[in-house]
Amino acid sequence: MKTILTGIKPTGTPHLGNLLGAIRPAIELTNNSDFDRSLYFIADSHALTSIRDPKEYKENVYSVAATWIALGLDLDKAILFKQSDIPEVFELTWMLQCLTPKGDMNRAHSYKAKVQQNIENKTDEDHGVNMGLYNYPILMSADILLYDTNIVPVGKDQIQHIEIARSIAQRANQLYGASCLVEPQELIQEAGAYVPGLDGRKMSKSYGNTISLWETEKKLRKLINKITTDSSAPEEPKNPDDSIIMDLYKLFARPSEIQALEKRYKEGIGWGEAKLALFEVVNEYLSGPREIYTNLMNDKTQIDKILDRGRSQAKELAEKNMKRIRKMITGF
Ligand code: ADP
Ligand code: TRP
């Protein structure tokens, strides 16, 4: 039995980076017969480290769920659920915390980055760090290990978290027996592993440089027009291998379209023309799903039904696995 699992944190409307780095590869894997089970969840408890407004929290959860559905996740093959609907994950989190050296968490990237930022701002090192942020990788390990996950499709930024999950599993297996926890592997799809944002840095909500998926056509066009370009004249030849617009275009266009645009770059293309070409392929990809997304968000009962079904399917697995793990770790 081979299981794939991944989660998206509901901290805002999903963007092109989430689509290409996580959601699209995950949907493709669901249709791949090498895997018997796929679990996709909304990592809502992870969002609690930063979201303080319950209305925003709830809306974001629906937005992520609707995104998976609108983009065509096959709900007969995959289980879509909300992390916090499965209390077993919190029981396992505690057990894993007791197996994790504190030093490992000191070395976790997101915590370290926050500390570094505080040092630069000359404030207390732990300013603005809550225990949820500090323990984030352990809850994420529990997400993965609870379901006996083999493969976790994620973007490159999550590799360290999967390594942490693997090392916790190894520790548990040494202590309690090899069949305690399955050791997971990350799966990085090279094509979408590092999607650039409007300013050329990694597209991320924390940098405010995202192209979010569900903008109106007009806003999508405006956003794409904001992509940073240099001031070279329209007729000057341009390097297609050094262009954010081209990098994004390649993730949506067909090979023949890519070749044609590369040719235009070499001949000399105005940035306006390149941006329009990008808008057209992104918009073509998203216009069908956009309509489904909007309908789902306007009447959330369908999302509720899908998440309810996902909860009972995930719960069954979680109960069964937790029973085994609990017995191995506590004897009960
Ligand atoms: P953000 O950085 O905007 O907060 P998340 O941390 O919620 O995004 O990411 C959810 C998933 O999307 C993760 O698997 C992550 O690796 C992937 N992802 C996010 N941004 C990108 C990007 N720019 N390129 C590729 N994958 C990404
Ligand atoms: N940490 C992931 C992110 O920020 C979200 C996440 C939570 C996740 N639990 C997970 C991803 C388990 C994969 C597997 O994007």
Coordinates of C-alpha atoms and ligand atoms in Angstrom, one line a residue:
M1 CA 0.0 0.0 0.0
K2 CA 1.6 3.3 -1.1
T3 CA 0.2 6.5 0.3
I4 CA 0.8 10.1 -0.8
L5 CA -0.2 13.1 1.4
T6 CA 0.2 16.8 1.4
G7 CA -1.2 19.8 3.2
I8 CA -1.8 23.5 2.4
K9 CA -1.9 26.0 5.1
P10 CA -4.9 28.3 4.8
T11 CA -3.2 31.6 5.3
G12 CA -4.8 33.3 2.3
T13 CA -6.1 32.6 -1.1
P14 CA -3.8 30.1 -2.8
H15 CA -1.4 31.4 -5.5
L16 CA 0.5 30.2 -8.6
G17 CA 3.3 28.9 -6.4
N18 CA 0.9 26.7 -4.4
L19 CA -0.7 25.5 -7.6
L20 CA 2.5 24.6 -9.5
G21 CA 4.6 23.5 -6.5
A22 CA 2.0 21.5 -4.6
I23 CA -1.5 21.2 -5.9
R24 CA -1.0 20.4 -9.6
P25 CA 1.7 17.7 -8.9
A26 CA -0.5 16.2 -6.2
I27 CA -3.5 16.0 -8.5
E28 CA -1.4 14.3 -11.1
L29 CA -0.1 11.8 -8.6
T30 CA -3.6 10.9 -7.6
N31 CA -4.2 9.7 -11.1
N32 CA -0.9 7.7 -11.1
S33 CA -1.5 4.0 -10.5
D34 CA 1.7 3.6 -8.5
F35 CA -0.2 5.1 -5.5
D36 CA -3.0 3.4 -3.8
R37 CA -4.1 6.2 -1.5
S38 CA -4.0 10.0 -1.6
L39 CA -4.7 12.3 1.3
Y40 CA -4.9 16.0 0.9
F41 CA -5.7 18.3 3.8
I42 CA -6.2 21.8 4.8
A43 CA -3.5 22.5 7.4
D44 CA -5.7 24.8 9.4
S45 CA -4.1 24.3 12.8
H46 CA -0.8 25.4 11.3
A47 CA -2.5 28.6 10.2
L48 CA -3.3 29.3 13.9
T49 CA 0.3 30.4 14.4
S50 CA -0.5 33.6 12.5
I51 CA -4.2 34.0 11.8
R52 CA -6.0 35.7 14.7
D53 CA -9.4 36.5 13.1
P54 CA -11.9 33.6 13.2
K55 CA -13.8 34.9 10.2
E56 CA -10.7 35.1 8.1
Y57 CA -9.6 31.7 9.3
K58 CA -12.8 30.1 8.3
E59 CA -12.9 31.8 4.9
N60 CA -9.3 30.7 4.2
V61 CA -10.2 27.1 5.0
Y62 CA -13.0 27.1 2.5
S63 CA -10.9 28.9 0.0
V64 CA -8.2 26.2 0.1
A65 CA -10.8 23.4 0.0
A66 CA -12.6 25.0 -3.0
T67 CA -9.2 25.4 -4.7
W68 CA -8.5 21.7 -4.6
I69 CA -12.0 20.9 -5.8
A70 CA -12.1 23.5 -8.6
L71 CA -8.7 22.4 -9.9
G72 CA -10.1 19.0 -10.5
L73 CA -9.0 16.7 -7.6
D74 CA -10.7 13.4 -8.2
L75 CA -12.7 12.9 -5.0
D76 CA -13.4 9.3 -5.8
K77 CA -9.7 8.6 -5.6
A78 CA -8.5 11.2 -3.1
I79 CA -9.5 12.0 0.5
L80 CA -9.8 15.8 1.1
F81 CA -10.1 16.8 4.8
K82 CA -9.4 19.4 7.4
Q83 CA -6.4 18.7 9.7
S84 CA -8.2 19.8 12.9
D85 CA -11.1 17.4 12.3
I86 CA -8.8 14.5 13.3
P87 CA -7.9 14.8 17.0
E88 CA -5.5 11.9 16.8
V89 CA -3.0 14.2 15.1
F90 CA -2.7 16.2 18.3
E91 CA -2.3 13.1 20.4
L92 CA 0.5 12.0 18.1
T93 CA 2.0 15.5 18.1
W94 CA 2.5 15.3 21.8
M95 CA 4.2 11.8 21.6
L96 CA 6.5 13.1 18.9
Q97 CA 7.4 16.2 20.9
C98 CA 8.6 13.9 23.6
L99 CA 10.9 12.2 21.1
T100 CA 12.3 15.4 19.6
P101 CA 15.5 17.1 20.9
K102 CA 14.8 20.8 21.4
G103 CA 18.0 21.6 19.4
D104 CA 16.4 20.2 16.3
M105 CA 13.7 22.8 16.6
N106 CA 16.2 25.6 17.1
R107 CA 17.7 24.6 13.8
A108 CA 14.3 24.7 11.9
H109 CA 14.4 27.2 9.0
S110 CA 11.3 29.2 9.7
Y111 CA 12.1 29.6 13.4
K112 CA 15.7 30.5 12.6
A113 CA 14.7 33.1 10.0
K114 CA 12.4 34.8 12.6
V115 CA 15.2 34.9 15.1
Q116 CA 17.6 36.3 12.5
Q117 CA 15.1 39.0 11.7
N118 CA 14.8 39.9 15.4
I119 CA 18.6 40.1 15.7
E120 CA 18.8 42.4 12.7
N121 CA 16.0 44.5 14.2
K122 CA 17.8 44.5 17.6
T123 CA 14.8 43.2 19.4
D124 CA 14.6 40.1 21.7
E125 CA 15.5 37.0 19.8
D126 CA 12.2 35.3 20.4
H127 CA 10.0 38.4 19.8
G128 CA 6.9 37.4 18.0
V129 CA 7.7 33.7 18.2
N130 CA 4.8 31.6 19.7
M131 CA 5.1 28.0 20.6
G132 CA 3.0 27.0 17.7
L133 CA 5.6 28.4 15.3
Y134 CA 8.4 26.8 17.3
N135 CA 6.7 23.4 17.3
Y136 CA 5.4 23.7 13.7
P137 CA 7.6 21.0 12.3
I138 CA 6.4 18.5 14.9
L139 CA 2.7 19.0 14.1
M140 CA 3.7 18.6 10.5
S141 CA 5.5 15.4 11.3
A142 CA 2.4 14.1 13.0
D143 CA 0.3 15.0 9.9
I144 CA 2.6 12.9 7.8
L145 CA 3.3 10.0 10.2
L146 CA -0.2 9.4 11.4
Y147 CA -1.3 8.2 8.0
D148 CA 1.7 5.9 7.2
T149 CA 2.6 8.3 4.4
N150 CA 5.3 7.2 1.9
I151 CA 5.5 10.2 -0.4
V152 CA 4.9 13.9 0.3
P153 CA 4.7 16.2 -2.8
V154 CA 5.9 19.7 -1.7
G155 CA 7.9 22.7 -2.9
K156 CA 11.6 22.9 -2.2
D157 CA 11.0 25.1 0.9
Q158 CA 9.5 22.1 2.8
I159 CA 12.3 19.7 2.4
Q160 CA 13.7 20.3 5.9
H161 CA 10.3 19.6 7.4
I162 CA 10.1 16.2 5.7
E163 CA 13.6 15.5 6.9
I164 CA 12.5 16.2 10.4
A165 CA 9.5 13.9 10.1
R166 CA 11.8 11.2 8.8
S167 CA 14.3 11.5 11.6
I168 CA 11.5 11.4 14.2
A169 CA 10.2 8.3 12.6
Q170 CA 13.7 6.7 12.6
R171 CA 14.0 7.5 16.3
A172 CA 10.6 6.0 17.1
N173 CA 11.4 2.9 15.1
Q174 CA 14.7 2.4 17.0
L175 CA 13.0 2.8 20.3
Y176 CA 9.7 0.9 19.7
G177 CA 10.3 -1.4 16.7
A178 CA 10.6 -1.0 13.0
S179 CA 6.9 -1.1 12.3
C180 CA 6.0 1.8 14.5
L181 CA 6.2 4.7 12.0
V182 CA 6.6 4.7 8.2
E183 CA 9.6 6.8 7.0
P184 CA 8.4 9.4 4.5
Q185 CA 10.1 10.8 1.4
E186 CA 9.6 14.2 -0.1
L187 CA 8.7 14.4 -3.8
I188 CA 9.9 17.6 -5.5
Q189 CA 8.6 18.2 -9.0
E190 CA 11.4 20.1 -10.7
A191 CA 9.1 21.9 -13.0
G192 CA 7.2 23.9 -10.4
A193 CA 9.6 23.5 -7.4
Y194 CA 10.5 27.2 -7.4
V195 CA 7.9 29.5 -8.8
P196 CA 9.1 33.1 -9.0
G197 CA 6.9 35.9 -7.7
L198 CA 6.2 39.4 -9.2
D199 CA 9.6 40.6 -8.0
G200 CA 11.6 37.6 -9.0
R201 CA 12.0 36.2 -5.4
K202 CA 10.2 33.0 -4.5
M203 CA 6.4 33.6 -4.8
S204 CA 5.2 33.6 -1.3
K205 CA 2.4 35.2 0.8
S206 CA 5.0 36.4 3.2
Y207 CA 6.7 38.5 0.5
G208 CA 3.5 40.0 -0.9
N209 CA 4.6 39.1 -4.4
T210 CA 2.0 36.5 -5.3
I211 CA -0.4 36.1 -8.2
S212 CA -3.3 34.6 -6.5
L213 CA -5.4 32.0 -8.4
W214 CA -8.8 33.4 -8.2
E215 CA -8.5 37.0 -9.3
T216 CA -11.0 38.3 -11.9
E217 CA -9.6 38.3 -15.4
K218 CA -9.1 42.1 -15.2
K219 CA -7.1 41.9 -11.9
L220 CA -5.1 38.9 -13.1
R221 CA -4.0 40.9 -16.1
K222 CA -3.1 43.9 -13.9
L223 CA -1.0 41.6 -11.6
I224 CA 0.8 40.0 -14.5
N225 CA 1.6 43.5 -15.8
K226 CA 3.3 44.2 -12.4
I227 CA 6.0 41.6 -13.0
T228 CA 9.4 43.3 -12.7
T229 CA 11.3 43.7 -16.0
D230 CA 14.3 45.7 -17.0
S231 CA 14.3 48.9 -19.0
S232 CA 15.6 47.4 -22.3
A233 CA 13.9 48.7 -25.5
P234 CA 11.1 46.6 -27.0
E235 CA 13.1 45.8 -30.2
E236 CA 16.2 44.6 -28.3
P237 CA 16.8 40.9 -28.3
K238 CA 16.1 39.3 -24.9
N239 CA 17.3 36.2 -23.1
P240 CA 14.5 33.7 -22.6
D241 CA 16.5 31.9 -20.0
D242 CA 16.7 34.9 -17.7
S243 CA 13.1 36.1 -17.5
I244 CA 10.5 35.6 -14.8
I245 CA 7.8 36.0 -17.5
M246 CA 9.3 33.1 -19.5
D247 CA 9.8 31.0 -16.4
L248 CA 6.1 31.3 -15.6
Y249 CA 5.0 30.9 -19.2
K250 CA 6.8 27.5 -19.5
L251 CA 4.8 26.2 -16.6
F252 CA 1.5 26.7 -18.5
A253 CA 2.2 26.7 -22.2
R254 CA 2.5 23.9 -24.7
P255 CA 6.0 23.1 -26.1
S256 CA 5.2 24.7 -29.5
E257 CA 3.9 27.9 -27.8
I258 CA 7.1 27.9 -25.7
Q259 CA 9.3 27.6 -28.8
A260 CA 7.4 30.4 -30.5
L261 CA 7.7 32.8 -27.5
E262 CA 11.4 32.0 -27.2
K263 CA 11.8 32.9 -30.8
R264 CA 10.1 36.3 -30.2
Y265 CA 12.5 36.9 -27.3
K266 CA 15.5 36.4 -29.5
E267 CA 14.0 38.6 -32.2
G268 CA 13.3 41.4 -29.7
I269 CA 9.9 41.4 -27.8
G270 CA 8.4 44.2 -25.9
W271 CA 7.6 43.3 -22.3
G272 CA 4.0 44.2 -22.8
E273 CA 3.7 41.6 -25.5
A274 CA 5.4 38.9 -23.4
K275 CA 3.1 39.8 -20.4
L276 CA 0.1 39.5 -22.6
A277 CA 1.2 36.0 -23.8
L278 CA 1.7 35.0 -20.2
F279 CA -1.7 36.3 -19.2
E280 CA -3.4 34.4 -22.0
V281 CA -2.0 31.0 -21.1
V282 CA -2.6 31.5 -17.3
N283 CA -6.1 32.7 -17.9
E284 CA -6.9 29.9 -20.3
Y285 CA -5.8 27.4 -17.6
L286 CA -7.7 29.1 -14.8
S287 CA -10.9 30.3 -16.4
G288 CA -12.9 27.0 -16.1
P289 CA -11.7 26.3 -12.5
R290 CA -12.4 30.0 -11.6
E291 CA -16.1 29.5 -12.3
I292 CA -16.3 26.3 -10.3
Y293 CA -14.4 28.0 -7.4
T294 CA -16.7 31.0 -7.4
N295 CA -19.8 28.8 -7.3
L296 CA -18.4 26.7 -4.5
M297 CA -17.5 29.8 -2.4
N298 CA -21.0 31.3 -3.0
D299 CA -22.7 28.3 -1.6
K300 CA -20.4 26.5 0.8
T301 CA -22.8 23.5 1.6
Q302 CA -21.1 21.4 -1.1
I303 CA -17.6 22.1 0.4
D304 CA -19.0 21.1 3.8
K305 CA -20.4 17.8 2.4
I306 CA -17.0 17.0 0.8
L307 CA -15.1 17.8 3.9
D308 CA -17.5 15.8 6.0
R309 CA -16.9 12.7 3.9
G310 CA -13.2 13.3 4.0
R311 CA -13.3 13.5 7.8
S312 CA -14.9 10.1 8.1
Q313 CA -12.5 8.5 5.7
A314 CA -9.4 10.1 7.3
K315 CA -10.7 9.4 10.8
E316 CA -11.0 5.7 10.1
L317 CA -7.4 5.5 9.0
A318 CA -6.2 7.7 11.9
E319 CA -8.0 5.6 14.5
K320 CA -6.6 2.4 13.2
N321 CA -3.0 3.7 12.9
M322 CA -3.1 5.6 16.2
K323 CA -4.2 2.4 18.0
R324 CA -1.1 0.6 16.7
I325 CA 1.2 3.5 17.5
R326 CA -0.3 4.1 21.0
K327 CA 0.1 0.4 21.8
M328 CA 3.8 0.4 20.7
I329 CA 4.7 3.6 22.5
T330 CA 2.6 3.3 25.8
G331 CA 1.7 -0.3 26.0
F332 CA -2.0 0.6 26.1
Ligands
ADP1 P1 3.5 30.6 1.2 O1 5.0 30.6 1.1 O2 2.9 31.5 0.2 O3 3.0 30.8 2.6 P2 2.7 27.9 1.7 O4 3.8 27.8 2.7 O5 1.3 27.9 2.2 O6 3.0 29.1 0.8 O7 2.9 26.7 0.7 C1 2.0 25.6 0.4 C2 2.6 24.6 -0.6 O8 3.0 25.3 -1.8 C3 4.0 24.0 -0.1 O9 4.1 22.7 -0.6 C4 5.0 24.9 -0.8 O10 6.3 24.2 -0.9 C5 4.4 25.2 -2.1 N1 4.8 26.5 -2.6 C6 4.6 27.7 -2.0 N2 5.2 28.7 -2.7 C7 5.9 28.1 -3.7 C8 6.7 28.6 -4.8 N3 6.9 29.8 -5.0 N4 7.2 27.6 -5.7 C9 6.9 26.3 -5.6 N5 6.1 25.8 -4.6 C10 5.6 26.7 -3.7
TRP2 N1 4.1 23.3 6.2 C1 3.4 23.2 4.9 C2 3.5 24.6 4.3 O1 3.7 25.6 4.9 C3 1.9 22.8 5.1 C4 1.8 21.4 5.7 C5 1.4 21.2 7.0 C6 2.2 20.2 5.1 N2 1.4 19.8 7.2 C7 1.9 19.2 6.1 C8 2.7 19.8 3.9 C9 2.2 17.8 5.9 C10 2.9 18.5 3.6 C11 2.7 17.5 4.6 O2 3.3 24.7 3.1

